[in-house]
Structures are given as structure tokens and as C-alpha cells.
Coordinates of C-alpha atoms in Angstrom, one line a residue:
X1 CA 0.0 0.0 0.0
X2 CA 2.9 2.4 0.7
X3 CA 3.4 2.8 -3.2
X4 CA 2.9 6.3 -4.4
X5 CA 0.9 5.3 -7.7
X6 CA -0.9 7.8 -10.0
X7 CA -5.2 6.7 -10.0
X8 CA -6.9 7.6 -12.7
X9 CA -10.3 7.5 -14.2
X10 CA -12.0 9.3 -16.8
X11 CA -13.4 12.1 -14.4
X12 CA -10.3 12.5 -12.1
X13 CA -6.4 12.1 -11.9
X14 CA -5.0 11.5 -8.4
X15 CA -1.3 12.6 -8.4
X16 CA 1.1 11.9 -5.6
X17 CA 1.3 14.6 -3.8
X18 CA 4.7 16.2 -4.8
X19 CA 6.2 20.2 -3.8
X20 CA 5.1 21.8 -7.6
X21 CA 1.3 21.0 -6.2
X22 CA 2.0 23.5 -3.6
X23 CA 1.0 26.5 -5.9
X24 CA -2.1 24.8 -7.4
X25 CA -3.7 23.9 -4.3
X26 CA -3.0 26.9 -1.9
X27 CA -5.6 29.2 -3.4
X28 CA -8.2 26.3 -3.3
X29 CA -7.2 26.1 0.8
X30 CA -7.8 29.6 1.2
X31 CA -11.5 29.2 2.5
X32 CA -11.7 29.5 6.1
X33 CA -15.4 28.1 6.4
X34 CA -13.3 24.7 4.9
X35 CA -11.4 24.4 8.0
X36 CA -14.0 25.4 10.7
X37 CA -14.2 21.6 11.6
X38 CA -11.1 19.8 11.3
X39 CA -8.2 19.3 13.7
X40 CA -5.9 22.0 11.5
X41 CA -6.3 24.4 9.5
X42 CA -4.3 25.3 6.0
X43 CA -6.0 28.4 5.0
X44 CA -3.6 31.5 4.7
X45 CA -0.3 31.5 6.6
X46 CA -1.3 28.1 7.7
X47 CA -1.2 26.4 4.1
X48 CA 3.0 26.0 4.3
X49 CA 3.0 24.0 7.5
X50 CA -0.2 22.2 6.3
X51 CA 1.9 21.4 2.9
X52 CA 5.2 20.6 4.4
X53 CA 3.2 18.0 6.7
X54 CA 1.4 16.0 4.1
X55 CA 4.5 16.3 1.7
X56 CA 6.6 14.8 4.4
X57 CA 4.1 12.3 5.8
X58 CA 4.2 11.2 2.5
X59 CA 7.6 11.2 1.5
X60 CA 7.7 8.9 5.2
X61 CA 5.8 6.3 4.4
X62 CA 3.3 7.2 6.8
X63 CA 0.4 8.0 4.2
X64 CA 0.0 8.7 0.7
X65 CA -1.0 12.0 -0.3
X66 CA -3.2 12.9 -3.3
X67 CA -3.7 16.5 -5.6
X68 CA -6.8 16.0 -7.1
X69 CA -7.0 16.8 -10.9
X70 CA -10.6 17.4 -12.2
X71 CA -10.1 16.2 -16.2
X72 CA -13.4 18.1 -17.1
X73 CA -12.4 21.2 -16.1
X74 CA -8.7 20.7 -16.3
X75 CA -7.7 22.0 -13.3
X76 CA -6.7 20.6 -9.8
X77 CA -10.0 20.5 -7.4
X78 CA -8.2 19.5 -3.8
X79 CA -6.4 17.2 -1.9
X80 CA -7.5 13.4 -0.1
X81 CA -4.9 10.8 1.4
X82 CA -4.8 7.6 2.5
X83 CA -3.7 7.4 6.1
X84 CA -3.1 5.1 9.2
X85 CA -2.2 3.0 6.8
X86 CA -1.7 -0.5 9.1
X87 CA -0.5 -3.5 6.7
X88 CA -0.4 -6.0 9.5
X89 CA -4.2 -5.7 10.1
X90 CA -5.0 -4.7 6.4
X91 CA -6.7 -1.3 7.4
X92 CA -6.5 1.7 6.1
X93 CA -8.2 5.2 6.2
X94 CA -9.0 7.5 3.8
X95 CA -8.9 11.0 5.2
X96 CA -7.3 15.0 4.5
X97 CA -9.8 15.1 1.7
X98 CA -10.8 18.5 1.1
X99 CA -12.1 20.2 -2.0
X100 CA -12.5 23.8 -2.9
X101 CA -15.6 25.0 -3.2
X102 CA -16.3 25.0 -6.8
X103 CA -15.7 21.3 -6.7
X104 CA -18.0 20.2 -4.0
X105 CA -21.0 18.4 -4.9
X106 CA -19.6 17.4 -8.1
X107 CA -18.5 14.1 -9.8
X108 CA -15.1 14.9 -8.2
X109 CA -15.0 13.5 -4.3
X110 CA -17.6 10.2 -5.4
X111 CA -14.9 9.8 -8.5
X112 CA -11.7 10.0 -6.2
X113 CA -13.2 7.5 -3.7
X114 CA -14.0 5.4 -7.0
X115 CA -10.2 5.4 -7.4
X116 CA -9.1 5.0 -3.4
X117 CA -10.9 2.6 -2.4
X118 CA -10.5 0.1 -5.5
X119 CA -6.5 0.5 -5.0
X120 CA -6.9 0.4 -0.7
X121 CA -8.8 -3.0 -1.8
X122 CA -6.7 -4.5 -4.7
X123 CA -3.7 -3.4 -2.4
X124 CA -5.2 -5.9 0.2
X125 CA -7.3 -4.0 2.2
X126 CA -9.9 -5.7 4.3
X127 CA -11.0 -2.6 6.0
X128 CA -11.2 1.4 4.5
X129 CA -12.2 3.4 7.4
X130 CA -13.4 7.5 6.8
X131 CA -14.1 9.4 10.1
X132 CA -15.0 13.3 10.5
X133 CA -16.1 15.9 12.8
X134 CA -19.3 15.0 14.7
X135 CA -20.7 18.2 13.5
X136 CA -19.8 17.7 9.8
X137 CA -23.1 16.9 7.9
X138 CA -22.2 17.4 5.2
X139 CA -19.0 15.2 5.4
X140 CA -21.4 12.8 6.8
X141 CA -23.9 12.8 4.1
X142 CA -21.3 12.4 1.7
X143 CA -19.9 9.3 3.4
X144 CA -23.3 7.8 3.9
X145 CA -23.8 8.4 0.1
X146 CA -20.5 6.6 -0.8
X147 CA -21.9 3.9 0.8
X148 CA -19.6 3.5 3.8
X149 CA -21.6 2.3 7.3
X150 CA -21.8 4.5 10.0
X151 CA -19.7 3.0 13.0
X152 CA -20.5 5.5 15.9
X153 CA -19.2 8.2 17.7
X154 CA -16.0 8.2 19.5
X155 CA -16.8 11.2 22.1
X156 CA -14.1 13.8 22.7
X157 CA -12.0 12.2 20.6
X158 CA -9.2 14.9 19.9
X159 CA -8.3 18.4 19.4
X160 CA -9.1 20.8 17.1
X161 CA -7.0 24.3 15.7
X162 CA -9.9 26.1 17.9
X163 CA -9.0 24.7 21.1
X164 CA -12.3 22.7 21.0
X165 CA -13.0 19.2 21.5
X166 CA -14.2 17.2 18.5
X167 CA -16.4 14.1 18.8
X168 CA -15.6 11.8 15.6
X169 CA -17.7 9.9 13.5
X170 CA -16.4 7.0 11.7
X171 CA -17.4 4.5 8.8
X172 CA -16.1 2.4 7.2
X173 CA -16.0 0.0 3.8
X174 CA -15.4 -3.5 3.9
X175 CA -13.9 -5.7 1.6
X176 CA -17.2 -8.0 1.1
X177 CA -19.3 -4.8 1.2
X178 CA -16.9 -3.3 -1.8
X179 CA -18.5 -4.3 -5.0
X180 CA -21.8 -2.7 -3.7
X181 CA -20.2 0.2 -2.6
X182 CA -18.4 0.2 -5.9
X183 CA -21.7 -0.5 -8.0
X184 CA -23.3 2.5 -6.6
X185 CA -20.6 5.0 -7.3
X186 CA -20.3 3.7 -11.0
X187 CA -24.2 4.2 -11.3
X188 CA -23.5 7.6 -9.9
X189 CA -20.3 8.6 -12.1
X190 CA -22.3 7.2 -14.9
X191 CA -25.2 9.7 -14.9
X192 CA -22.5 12.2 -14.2
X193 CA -21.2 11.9 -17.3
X194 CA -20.9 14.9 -19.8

């Protein structure tokens, strides 16, 4: 799983996540209603250290970073990774997927997760977990959506850039539950189509 491969399908490209993505995606990070609910923030001055995290994380072995290319626009929409990426267990998250705001709603996230979740899966995953902020809906709803079963709550789970504490909802995508999950996104991608 630690192999930094370029996904691609024909609504998205999902290119490891290398330094020349830095100037591409900072202006789609600058939206501070994106990072109201997550445990950092990467709007503004905050973008760098955001960057130089997921760049290193990455270049560690620790997770694999993603920019997100939309092909029918032709221009890079955000950023997802996988993460917690636990071979002996074969589990793996999908998380740090973000989106600026023009892409939200679209074909891009349900197209991305298309491509993650067939490579976590082929890579010999037998469990894809996705977790957000308790008070994410919309995170939720997109999950829910995907597909993914709603585990529960883990209450006060950790901190956030506010100072808050977040409760954190996670799903997840099993291995037997996959070519469901995956028969409902290609239904979705398909009416998407231009």
C-alpha cells in the first residue's frame, strides 16, 4: 500500500502529492469556512506547515498523499490521502480530503473515492475506514452516500486548531461490502457523465 501510484479514471487524476502542487492547491485552501471543523487548518499562513506536513508524511511512508486533478475542467480541485495505513491488520483510512468549493457536490469526491478505495482493496485492504467531525453533515452525508456504514461516535476524541474538543464519527468500507459500494458509485459517475 505504501506505493505512491498515479489513479486515474475518466473524471479524475489522483497525483502523488509532490512540492510543484503546492502553488495549485493553496488558493483552493484559502477558505476559512473549509477548516471550521477539522483538527488544523491550511487556510492562509497556515497552508506551508499544512503542505510541508502532508509532503513529508508522505515522503515517510506514513500516508499517501493525493492532488486531485478534475479532467473536465482541467484543473486541480483538492487534496484526499490515505492514512493510518496498518498493513499487519490490512486497514487503512482514507482522510485529509478537502475540496475547494467549486468542486464540492460534483462528480469529483464520489470519483476519487471510486479510485481509493479500488486501489486500498486490490492493495489488500480488508477494511477502509473515513471518520470526520461529529458536527460535519455534510462530510457525513457524503460518506453515507459513498456507501460507507456509519460505526458511531467516539466522544471527545481529539483536538481541534480552535481549542475545541471534537467528537468523531467513523465509517467504514469492507472488503465483502466493496463491489456494492463500488456498484453504486459507477451508477452515480455514470449519470455524471458529460
Amino acid at each position: 500500500m505504501s506505493e505512491q501510484k498515479l489513479l486515474e479514471n475518466d473524471f479524475v487524476r489522483l497525483e502523488p502529492l509532490r512540492d510543484r502542487h503546492r502553488g495549485v492547491l493553496r488558493p483552493l485552501a484559502d477558505e476559512a469556512e473549509l477548516w471550521a471543523l477539522t483538527s488544523v487548518r491550511a487556510d492562509g499562513v497556515h497552508f506551508d506547515p499544512w503542505f510541508y506536513t502532508m509532503h513529508a508524511e508522505t515522503r515517510l511512508d506514513r500516508q499517501i498523499s493525493y492532488a486531485v486533478f478534475d479532467k473536465l475542467s482541467g484543473r486541480y480541485g483538492g487534496h484526499s490521502a490515505f492514512l493510518s495505513i496498518v498493513p499487519e491488520h490490512q486497514r487503512v483510512e482514507i482522510g485529509w480530503t478537502w475540496y475547494g468549493a467549486e468542486f464540492r457536490g460534483t462528480h469529483v469526491n464520489p470519483a476519487a473515492k471510486r479510485l481509493m478505495l479500488e486501489r486500498a482493496f486490490e492493495a489488500g485492504a480488508e477494511r477502509v475506514e473515513l471518520k470526520t467531525h461529529g458536527r460535519n453533515e455534510r462530510s457525513q452525508r457524503a460518506m453515507e452516500k459513498l456507501g460507507a456504514v456509519r460505526e458511531g461516535v467516539l466522544r471527545s476524541q481529539m483536538n481541534t486548531w480552535t481549542g475545541e474538543r471534537r467528537d468523531t464519527v467513523y465509517y467504514s468500507v469492507l472488503k465483502e461490502e466493496w463491489p456494492d459500494v463500488r456498484a453504486g458509485l459507477d451508477r452515480r459517475l455514470a449519470a455524471m457523465k458529460p
